[in-house]
Short mmCIF file of C-alpha atoms in Angstrom, two decimals:
data_model
loop_
_atom_site.label_atom_id
_atom_site.label_comp_id
_atom_site.label_asym_id
_atom_site.label_seq_id
_atom_site.Cartn_x
_atom_site.Cartn_y
_atom_site.Cartn_z
CA UNK A 1 -21.12 -13.15 13.89
CA UNK A 2 -21.39 -12.14 17.49
CA UNK A 3 -23.28 -14.23 19.70
CA UNK A 4 -24.91 -11.08 21.16
CA UNK A 5 -26.48 -10.31 17.93
CA UNK A 6 -28.39 -13.54 17.77
CA UNK A 7 -29.36 -13.09 21.46
CA UNK A 8 -30.79 -9.82 20.57
CA UNK A 9 -33.25 -11.55 18.32
CA UNK A 10 -34.11 -14.12 20.80
CA UNK A 11 -34.71 -11.44 23.60
CA UNK A 12 -36.90 -9.29 21.34
CA UNK A 13 -39.02 -12.15 20.45
CA UNK A 14 -39.23 -13.22 24.05
CA UNK A 15 -40.31 -9.83 24.93
CA UNK A 16 -42.96 -9.53 22.13
CA UNK A 17 -44.37 -12.93 22.41
CA UNK A 18 -46.92 -11.94 25.19
CA UNK A 19 -48.73 -9.60 22.78
CA UNK A 20 -49.63 -12.54 20.57
CA UNK A 21 -50.53 -14.91 23.27
CA UNK A 22 -52.20 -12.67 25.77
CA UNK A 23 -54.38 -11.23 23.01
CA UNK A 24 -56.75 -14.41 23.24
CA UNK A 25 -58.17 -12.73 26.37
CA UNK A 26 -59.27 -9.12 26.43
CA UNK A 27 -59.33 -9.26 30.17
CA UNK A 28 -55.37 -9.21 30.02
CA UNK A 29 -54.95 -6.56 27.54
CA UNK A 30 -53.56 -4.47 30.28
CA UNK A 31 -51.50 -7.34 31.67
CA UNK A 32 -48.87 -7.27 29.04
CA UNK A 33 -45.33 -6.14 29.98
CA UNK A 34 -44.48 -2.57 29.05
CA UNK A 35 -41.41 -3.86 27.26
CA UNK A 36 -43.70 -5.51 24.53
CA UNK A 37 -44.08 -2.13 22.81
CA UNK A 38 -40.50 -1.34 22.75
CA UNK A 39 -38.52 -1.43 19.36
CA UNK A 40 -36.48 -4.55 19.07
CA UNK A 41 -32.84 -3.48 19.91
CA UNK A 42 -29.70 -4.96 18.37
CA UNK A 43 -27.71 -5.09 21.57
CA UNK A 44 -29.79 -5.74 24.70
CA UNK A 45 -28.21 -5.33 27.97
CA UNK A 46 -28.42 -7.62 30.92
CA UNK A 47 -30.49 -4.97 32.59
CA UNK A 48 -32.90 -4.83 29.82
CA UNK A 49 -33.16 -8.67 29.86
CA UNK A 50 -33.85 -8.52 33.51
CA UNK A 51 -36.67 -5.93 33.00
CA UNK A 52 -38.23 -8.13 30.37
CA UNK A 53 -38.06 -11.07 32.64
CA UNK A 54 -39.65 -8.86 35.61
CA UNK A 55 -42.25 -7.72 33.23
CA UNK A 56 -43.16 -11.30 32.35
CA UNK A 57 -43.39 -12.13 35.87
CA UNK A 58 -45.69 -9.39 36.62
CA UNK A 59 -47.83 -10.21 33.82
CA UNK A 60 -47.92 -13.83 35.14
CA UNK A 61 -48.83 -12.69 38.72
CA UNK A 62 -51.63 -10.65 37.39
CA UNK A 63 -53.06 -13.47 35.33
CA UNK A 64 -52.84 -15.75 38.38
CA UNK A 65 -54.65 -13.05 40.55
CA UNK A 66 -57.33 -12.59 37.94
CA UNK A 67 -57.83 -16.41 37.54
CA UNK A 68 -58.24 -16.86 41.27
CA UNK A 69 -60.95 -13.95 41.32
CA UNK A 70 -62.52 -15.54 38.32
CA UNK A 71 -62.88 -18.95 40.20
CA UNK A 72 -64.80 -17.11 42.89
CA UNK A 73 -66.90 -15.48 40.41
CA UNK A 74 -67.75 -18.70 38.43
CA UNK A 75 -68.65 -20.55 41.65
CA UNK A 76 -71.00 -17.83 42.59
CA UNK A 77 -72.49 -17.74 39.10
CA UNK A 78 -72.95 -21.45 39.14
CA UNK A 79 -74.73 -21.23 42.46
CA UNK A 80 -77.00 -18.37 41.28
CA UNK A 81 -77.76 -20.43 38.10
CA UNK A 82 -78.69 -23.58 40.11
CA UNK A 83 -81.87 -25.18 38.91
CA UNK A 84 -82.72 -25.95 42.57
CA UNK A 85 -82.27 -22.88 44.65
CA UNK A 86 -80.66 -20.29 42.21
CA UNK A 87 -81.15 -16.59 42.72
CA UNK A 88 -80.36 -15.58 39.15
CA UNK A 89 -83.34 -14.17 37.05
CA UNK A 90 -82.84 -17.10 34.75
CA UNK A 91 -82.65 -19.69 37.38
CA UNK A 92 -85.81 -18.18 39.03
CA UNK A 93 -87.60 -18.16 35.61
CA UNK A 94 -86.75 -21.71 34.84
CA UNK A 95 -87.96 -22.84 38.36
CA UNK A 96 -91.31 -21.01 37.69
CA UNK A 97 -91.62 -22.47 34.31
CA UNK A 98 -90.86 -25.96 35.55
CA UNK A 99 -93.48 -25.70 38.24
CA UNK A 100 -95.98 -24.40 35.71
CA UNK A 101 -95.32 -27.51 33.59
CA UNK A 102 -95.78 -29.69 36.62
CA UNK A 103 -99.04 -27.98 37.44
CA UNK A 104 -100.31 -28.15 33.87
CA UNK A 105 -99.51 -31.81 33.72
CA UNK A 106 -101.40 -32.31 36.99
CA UNK A 107 -104.38 -30.50 35.62
CA UNK A 108 -104.27 -32.55 32.37
CA UNK A 109 -104.29 -35.64 34.24
CA UNK A 110 -107.23 -34.52 36.34
CA UNK A 111 -109.13 -33.49 33.30
CA UNK A 112 -108.43 -36.85 31.50
CA UNK A 113 -109.67 -38.62 34.67
CA UNK A 114 -112.94 -36.41 34.58
CA UNK A 115 -113.58 -37.47 30.99
CA UNK A 116 -113.18 -41.11 31.87
CA UNK A 117 -115.60 -40.82 34.74
CA UNK A 118 -117.99 -38.83 32.77
CA UNK A 119 -118.03 -41.65 30.13
CA UNK A 120 -118.58 -44.27 32.62
CA UNK A 121 -121.51 -42.29 34.04
CA UNK A 122 -123.00 -42.11 30.70
CA UNK A 123 -122.60 -45.69 29.94
CA UNK A 124 -124.07 -46.64 33.28
CA UNK A 125 -127.53 -45.11 32.33
CA UNK A 126 -130.00 -47.86 31.47
CA UNK A 127 -133.32 -47.79 29.77
CA UNK A 128 -134.94 -46.62 33.04
CA UNK A 129 -133.02 -43.31 33.06
CA UNK A 130 -135.01 -40.25 32.08
CA UNK A 131 -134.32 -37.92 29.36
CA UNK A 132 -133.29 -35.29 31.73
CA UNK A 133 -130.67 -37.70 33.29
CA UNK A 134 -129.41 -38.59 29.91
CA UNK A 135 -129.03 -35.00 28.77
CA UNK A 136 -127.14 -34.11 31.93
CA UNK A 137 -124.77 -37.03 31.62
CA UNK A 138 -123.94 -36.20 28.12
CA UNK A 139 -123.41 -32.47 28.91
CA UNK A 140 -120.98 -33.47 31.69
CA UNK A 141 -118.97 -35.50 29.24
CA UNK A 142 -118.85 -32.70 26.80
CA UNK A 143 -117.73 -30.35 29.32
CA UNK A 144 -115.12 -32.70 30.72
CA UNK A 145 -113.73 -33.18 27.19
CA UNK A 146 -113.61 -29.65 26.62
CA UNK A 147 -111.63 -29.13 29.81
CA UNK A 148 -109.32 -32.06 28.98
CA UNK A 149 -108.48 -30.38 25.45
CA UNK A 150 -107.69 -27.09 27.01
CA UNK A 151 -105.46 -28.71 29.80
CA UNK A 152 -103.66 -30.61 26.95
CA UNK A 153 -103.02 -27.41 25.15
CA UNK A 154 -101.78 -25.65 28.38
CA UNK A 155 -99.56 -28.47 29.16
CA UNK A 156 -97.83 -28.45 25.77
CA UNK A 157 -97.32 -24.63 25.96
CA UNK A 158 -96.07 -25.00 29.44
CA UNK A 159 -93.67 -27.76 28.53
CA UNK A 160 -92.19 -25.76 25.62
CA UNK A 161 -91.81 -22.75 27.99
CA UNK A 162 -90.05 -24.78 30.57
CA UNK A 163 -87.66 -26.36 28.03
CA UNK A 164 -86.78 -22.93 26.77
CA UNK A 165 -86.21 -21.49 30.02
CA UNK A 166 -83.92 -24.37 30.91
CA UNK A 167 -82.01 -23.98 27.67
CA UNK A 168 -81.38 -20.41 28.57
CA UNK A 169 -80.21 -21.41 32.01
CA UNK A 170 -77.83 -24.15 30.57
CA UNK A 171 -76.38 -21.68 28.14
CA UNK A 172 -75.71 -19.02 30.93
CA UNK A 173 -73.88 -21.76 32.91
CA UNK A 174 -71.84 -22.87 29.97
CA UNK A 175 -70.99 -19.09 29.33
CA UNK A 176 -69.74 -18.70 32.70
CA UNK A 177 -67.60 -21.84 32.67
CA UNK A 178 -66.11 -20.72 29.23
CA UNK A 179 -65.37 -17.23 30.69
CA UNK A 180 -63.36 -18.95 33.39
CA UNK A 181 -61.69 -21.15 30.90
CA UNK A 182 -60.27 -18.05 29.16
CA UNK A 183 -58.68 -16.93 32.41
CA UNK A 184 -57.19 -20.34 33.02
CA UNK A 185 -55.79 -20.36 29.52
CA UNK A 186 -54.39 -16.73 30.09
CA UNK A 187 -52.40 -18.13 33.14
CA UNK A 188 -50.87 -21.02 30.99
CA UNK A 189 -50.02 -18.46 28.37
CA UNK A 190 -48.41 -15.95 30.82
CA UNK A 191 -46.45 -19.01 32.49
CA UNK A 192 -45.08 -20.04 29.24
CA UNK A 193 -44.10 -16.36 28.27
CA UNK A 194 -42.47 -16.00 31.70
CA UNK A 195 -40.40 -19.32 31.21
CA UNK A 196 -39.16 -17.93 27.80
CA UNK A 197 -38.07 -14.55 29.10
CA UNK A 198 -36.40 -16.12 32.05
CA UNK A 199 -34.76 -18.54 29.68
CA UNK A 200 -33.42 -15.70 27.56
CA UNK A 201 -32.09 -13.98 30.52
CA UNK A 202 -30.24 -16.97 31.74
CA UNK A 203 -28.86 -17.70 28.48
CA UNK A 204 -27.50 -14.10 28.21
CA UNK A 205 -25.88 -14.13 31.55
CA UNK A 206 -24.10 -17.35 30.81
CA UNK A 207 -22.80 -15.91 27.51
CA UNK A 208 -21.65 -12.77 29.38
CA UNK A 209 -19.97 -14.91 31.91
CA UNK A 210 -18.21 -17.12 29.32
CA UNK A 211 -17.38 -14.13 27.20
CA UNK A 212 -18.13 -13.65 23.56
CA UNK A 213 -14.32 -13.97 22.41
CA UNK A 214 -13.40 -12.58 19.20
CA UNK A 215 -16.14 -10.47 17.38
CA UNK A 216 -15.14 -11.63 13.90
CA UNK A 217 -16.99 -10.61 10.84
CA UNK A 218 -20.83 -10.34 10.82
CA UNK A 219 -22.46 -12.78 8.17
CA UNK A 220 -24.26 -11.30 5.29
CA UNK A 221 -27.30 -12.46 3.36
CA UNK A 222 -26.67 -14.53 0.44
CA UNK A 223 -29.59 -14.61 -1.99
CA UNK A 224 -27.96 -17.05 -4.43
CA UNK A 225 -27.63 -19.75 -1.87
CA UNK A 226 -31.07 -21.46 -2.37
CA UNK A 227 -32.74 -24.59 -1.08
CA UNK A 228 -35.68 -26.28 -2.91
CA UNK A 229 -37.94 -29.07 -1.61
CA UNK A 230 -39.21 -31.80 -3.84
CA UNK A 231 -41.59 -34.75 -2.80
CA UNK A 232 -43.05 -33.26 0.40
CA UNK A 233 -46.92 -33.91 0.19
CA UNK A 234 -49.68 -31.60 1.32
CA UNK A 235 -50.94 -34.27 3.76
CA UNK A 236 -49.08 -36.54 6.07
CA UNK A 237 -50.59 -39.64 7.69
CA UNK A 238 -50.02 -40.89 11.24
CA UNK A 239 -48.10 -44.22 11.18
CA UNK A 240 -46.38 -43.61 7.95
CA UNK A 241 -43.01 -42.27 6.72
CA UNK A 242 -42.52 -39.75 3.95
CA UNK A 243 -39.26 -39.50 1.88
CA UNK A 244 -38.54 -36.29 0.28
CA UNK A 245 -35.45 -34.27 -0.71
CA UNK A 246 -33.83 -30.76 -0.37
CA UNK A 247 -31.56 -29.44 -3.00
CA UNK A 248 -29.03 -26.68 -1.96
CA UNK A 249 -27.48 -24.84 -4.87
CA UNK A 250 -24.74 -22.22 -4.83
CA UNK A 251 -25.93 -19.83 -7.54
CA UNK A 252 -23.27 -17.24 -6.54
CA UNK A 253 -19.67 -16.68 -8.14
CA UNK A 254 -17.88 -17.50 -4.90
CA UNK A 255 -16.68 -20.60 -3.40
CA UNK A 256 -18.46 -21.90 -0.21
CA UNK A 257 -16.18 -23.71 2.25
CA UNK A 258 -18.94 -25.37 4.18
CA UNK A 259 -22.72 -25.59 3.74
CA UNK A 260 -25.28 -26.46 6.33
CA UNK A 261 -28.97 -26.72 5.63
CA UNK A 262 -31.65 -25.71 8.12
CA UNK A 263 -34.69 -28.05 8.47
CA UNK A 264 -37.42 -27.53 10.93
CA UNK A 265 -40.74 -29.11 11.44
CA UNK A 266 -43.55 -27.88 13.83
CA UNK A 267 -47.08 -29.29 14.24
CA UNK A 268 -50.19 -28.85 16.36
CA UNK A 269 -53.42 -30.81 17.04
CA UNK A 270 -56.76 -29.48 15.30
CA UNK A 271 -57.21 -27.04 18.16
CA UNK A 272 -53.91 -25.34 17.30
CA UNK A 273 -53.25 -25.18 21.13
CA UNK A 274 -51.29 -28.52 21.71
CA UNK A 275 -47.84 -29.26 20.14
CA UNK A 276 -47.42 -32.73 18.59
CA UNK A 277 -43.83 -32.67 17.93
CA UNK A 278 -43.14 -35.63 20.04
CA UNK A 279 -44.90 -37.80 17.50
CA UNK A 280 -42.47 -36.68 14.62
CA UNK A 281 -39.18 -38.05 13.85
CA UNK A 282 -37.01 -36.22 11.21
CA UNK A 283 -34.01 -38.14 9.63
CA UNK A 284 -31.59 -37.20 6.92
CA UNK A 285 -28.81 -38.47 4.72
CA UNK A 286 -26.44 -37.12 2.08
CA UNK A 287 -23.91 -38.44 -0.39
CA UNK A 288 -21.08 -38.10 2.05
CA UNK A 289 -23.19 -39.31 4.89
CA UNK A 290 -25.39 -42.16 3.43
CA UNK A 291 -26.65 -43.73 6.63
CA UNK A 292 -30.02 -42.19 7.99
CA UNK A 293 -29.33 -39.92 10.84
CA UNK A 294 -31.81 -38.35 13.40
CA UNK A 295 -31.99 -34.48 13.13
CA UNK A 296 -30.57 -33.06 16.21
CA UNK A 297 -32.16 -30.19 18.58
CA UNK A 298 -30.26 -27.42 16.51
CA UNK A 299 -31.85 -28.42 13.16
CA UNK A 300 -28.76 -27.90 11.16
CA UNK A 301 -27.92 -30.75 8.80
CA UNK A 302 -24.30 -31.39 8.24
CA UNK A 303 -22.85 -33.52 5.25
CA UNK A 304 -23.29 -31.07 2.41
CA UNK A 305 -19.75 -29.91 2.51
CA UNK A 306 -18.22 -27.44 0.21
CA UNK A 307 -19.93 -25.96 -2.89
CA UNK A 308 -18.17 -24.37 -6.00
CA UNK A 309 -19.94 -21.75 -7.82
CA UNK A 310 -22.99 -23.16 -9.75
CA UNK A 311 -22.81 -26.55 -7.90
CA UNK A 312 -25.57 -28.16 -5.93
CA UNK A 313 -25.94 -30.78 -3.33
CA UNK A 314 -28.92 -33.06 -2.36
CA UNK A 315 -30.12 -33.90 1.08
CA UNK A 316 -32.58 -36.86 1.45
CA UNK A 317 -35.05 -36.48 4.30
CA UNK A 318 -37.45 -38.77 5.93
CA UNK A 319 -40.33 -37.61 8.15
CA UNK A 320 -41.84 -40.37 10.32
CA UNK A 321 -45.18 -39.91 12.19
CA UNK A 322 -46.09 -42.21 15.10
CA UNK A 323 -49.35 -44.09 14.67
CA UNK A 324 -50.71 -42.13 17.58
CA UNK A 325 -50.12 -38.80 16.03
CA UNK A 326 -53.19 -36.56 16.44
CA UNK A 327 -54.80 -35.09 13.24
CA UNK A 328 -53.90 -31.46 12.88
CA UNK A 329 -51.71 -28.92 11.08
CA UNK A 330 -48.02 -28.77 10.25
CA UNK A 331 -45.26 -26.57 8.83
CA UNK A 332 -41.88 -27.21 7.57
CA UNK A 333 -39.18 -24.62 7.32
CA UNK A 334 -35.95 -24.95 5.02
CA UNK A 335 -33.00 -22.70 4.43
CA UNK A 336 -29.14 -22.82 4.01
CA UNK A 337 -26.07 -21.27 5.44
CA UNK A 338 -22.38 -21.32 4.73
CA UNK A 339 -19.13 -20.19 6.14
CA UNK A 340 -15.40 -20.18 5.01
CA UNK A 341 -11.99 -20.52 6.63
CA UNK A 342 -11.45 -16.78 6.13
CA UNK A 343 -14.30 -15.85 8.52
CA UNK A 344 -16.71 -15.03 5.74
CA UNK A 345 -20.21 -16.44 6.14
CA UNK A 346 -23.65 -15.83 5.02
CA UNK A 347 -26.86 -17.64 4.15
CA UNK A 348 -30.45 -17.28 2.74
CA UNK A 349 -32.31 -14.32 4.45
CA UNK A 350 -35.46 -16.06 4.26
CA UNK A 351 -37.05 -19.35 5.17
CA UNK A 352 -39.06 -21.31 2.77
CA UNK A 353 -42.21 -22.52 4.60
CA UNK A 354 -44.43 -25.47 3.54
CA UNK A 355 -47.63 -26.11 5.10
CA UNK A 356 -49.33 -29.63 5.26
CA UNK A 357 -52.16 -31.27 7.15
CA UNK A 358 -51.77 -34.00 9.54
CA UNK A 359 -54.20 -36.99 9.02
CA UNK A 360 -55.17 -39.61 11.33
CA UNK A 361 -53.72 -43.18 10.85
CA UNK A 362 -55.35 -44.92 7.69
CA UNK A 363 -56.21 -41.73 5.87
CA UNK A 364 -55.30 -41.32 2.28
CA UNK A 365 -51.93 -39.73 1.68
CA UNK A 366 -51.53 -36.40 0.09
CA UNK A 367 -50.16 -35.00 -3.14
CA UNK A 368 -46.84 -33.61 -3.82
CA UNK A 369 -47.94 -31.43 -6.78
CA UNK A 370 -48.94 -27.91 -6.31
CA UNK A 371 -47.42 -27.76 -2.94
CA UNK A 372 -45.43 -24.52 -2.90
CA UNK A 373 -43.51 -22.74 -0.22
CA UNK A 374 -44.11 -19.40 1.19
CA UNK A 375 -41.19 -17.35 2.27
CA UNK A 376 -40.65 -16.16 5.92
CA UNK A 377 -38.01 -13.70 7.02
CA UNK A 378 -35.61 -15.35 9.66
CA UNK A 379 -34.09 -13.82 12.63
CA UNK A 380 -30.44 -12.87 12.91
CA UNK A 381 -28.81 -10.38 10.54
CA UNK A 382 -31.42 -10.27 8.08
CA UNK A 383 -34.82 -10.49 9.83
CA UNK A 384 -36.73 -10.87 13.17
CA UNK A 385 -39.54 -13.46 12.47
CA UNK A 386 -39.36 -16.58 14.44
CA UNK A 387 -38.79 -19.97 12.86
CA UNK A 388 -39.93 -23.60 13.85
CA UNK A 389 -37.73 -26.43 14.75
CA UNK A 390 -37.29 -30.07 13.85
CA UNK A 391 -37.91 -31.02 17.50
CA UNK A 392 -40.88 -28.62 17.78
CA UNK A 393 -38.69 -25.81 19.21
CA UNK A 394 -38.10 -22.62 17.14
CA UNK A 395 -34.56 -21.59 16.76
CA UNK A 396 -33.43 -18.03 16.36
CA UNK A 397 -30.32 -18.85 14.48
CA UNK A 398 -29.73 -16.31 11.74
CA UNK A 399 -26.61 -16.91 9.58
CA UNK A 400 -23.68 -19.05 10.64
CA UNK A 401 -21.09 -17.84 13.22
CA UNK A 402 -17.67 -17.13 11.67
CA UNK A 403 -15.83 -19.48 13.90
CA UNK A 404 -14.86 -22.19 11.24
CA UNK A 405 -16.55 -24.90 13.36
CA UNK A 406 -20.12 -26.30 13.06
CA UNK A 407 -20.23 -26.29 16.85
CA UNK A 408 -20.73 -22.46 16.66
CA UNK A 409 -24.13 -23.13 15.25
CA UNK A 410 -25.03 -25.11 18.40
CA UNK A 411 -24.36 -22.28 20.57
CA UNK A 412 -26.21 -19.74 18.28
CA UNK A 413 -29.27 -21.93 18.03
CA UNK A 414 -29.25 -22.79 21.88
CA UNK A 415 -29.02 -18.89 22.60
CA UNK A 416 -32.35 -18.16 21.07
CA UNK A 417 -34.11 -21.54 21.02
CA UNK A 418 -36.01 -21.39 24.32
CA UNK A 419 -36.87 -17.85 24.03
CA UNK A 420 -38.72 -17.96 20.93
CA UNK A 421 -40.52 -21.20 21.37
CA UNK A 422 -44.01 -19.53 22.05
CA UNK A 423 -43.36 -16.98 19.16
CA UNK A 424 -43.30 -19.55 16.35
CA UNK A 425 -46.10 -21.54 17.75
CA UNK A 426 -48.47 -18.53 18.15
CA UNK A 427 -47.95 -17.11 14.73
CA UNK A 428 -48.57 -20.67 13.16
CA UNK A 429 -51.72 -21.16 15.22
CA UNK A 430 -53.07 -17.81 14.60
CA UNK A 431 -52.41 -17.95 10.88
CA UNK A 432 -54.13 -21.37 10.76
CA UNK A 433 -57.26 -20.15 12.69
CA UNK A 434 -57.58 -16.90 10.68
CA UNK A 435 -57.49 -19.15 7.30
CA UNK A 436 -60.35 -21.17 8.82
CA UNK A 437 -58.53 -24.47 8.18
CA UNK A 438 -60.76 -27.51 8.29
CA UNK A 439 -57.63 -29.86 8.50
#
């Protein structure tokens, strides 16, 4: 397989990633690089990569400019919405309602005092008081009580009006801050996209300088090379280790000289915005390599060896979550590839995807039954959808290179890894959000 072909997938994904990420903010709909709408090309040139990186830079610059302007606007909005001296209609209305409540409270206090004094005056009359004096005192008390009742009703209404006006004012202030938060997030998203595009360009330049070597034979999809997972629960608990297995089967009629499995895990917190891969550790072992080994950054697991027609091999897997792992959502991808000494190679064109929930330490573990995979097209010769990675970094690997050495898979994985980081994360997050997951 030509390295350039894998780079094509990485570049295409790096260019199209902003569309998914910047869509979180309608204000940046016009800030997407023009290259996002181009069709994915199988052989991108250095010039095309440079344009993609330049467009990502422009998008980032526009996002930064908009965020700066947004900061000015939010400061002004918060000043206008000040409860003390704000000029916004809601601030003015709240101040007026607050003053009316104070006036009503003062009026009620005065009315209650008048009732107290009227009662005292009536009680002070003795048997020498005339009928006219007693009647006048009783009338004064009755009028004072009526005034106090009205004042109490007025105060209750004024308090409610003041509370409602303040609530509207607070809501407006919160809305202003949230609007600015969208601008801040757009800057972070644009920065990440820019980094991905720059990484793709740098990698392509490096590959061009080193030379692609012999072109070799392109790998082909092999539907009969399958990988099946057993024992992976639908819930993983922080602070625990989960053992499960992956069976790779050669259902074809040809001999496969060397088979590698692809195992990739990605997870986020409940918000879907923060990657939590640093809390995960994936280990593997096989019959030929029984000692537990940590999965590397390329996500390919060696040790399966050759598979004759109809033969299978099992890979033991262990996924350990740190006790501090935040609750959230996770997804695991599985596939297999092979290559032979004669240069022929191939692999499963799709990735089996297993979704799971991440629970806080001490939670009840999940069940393994009824956990079924969904299939995701993989990048390379047979598809263009990004895939995740065991280290939280998606890898655009496609099928294996026809070099006769597993080190070829390293260069292929590295060629597209950084470029599609945001692609896999965005697809996963958007999918979970739309599903309304309560994990």
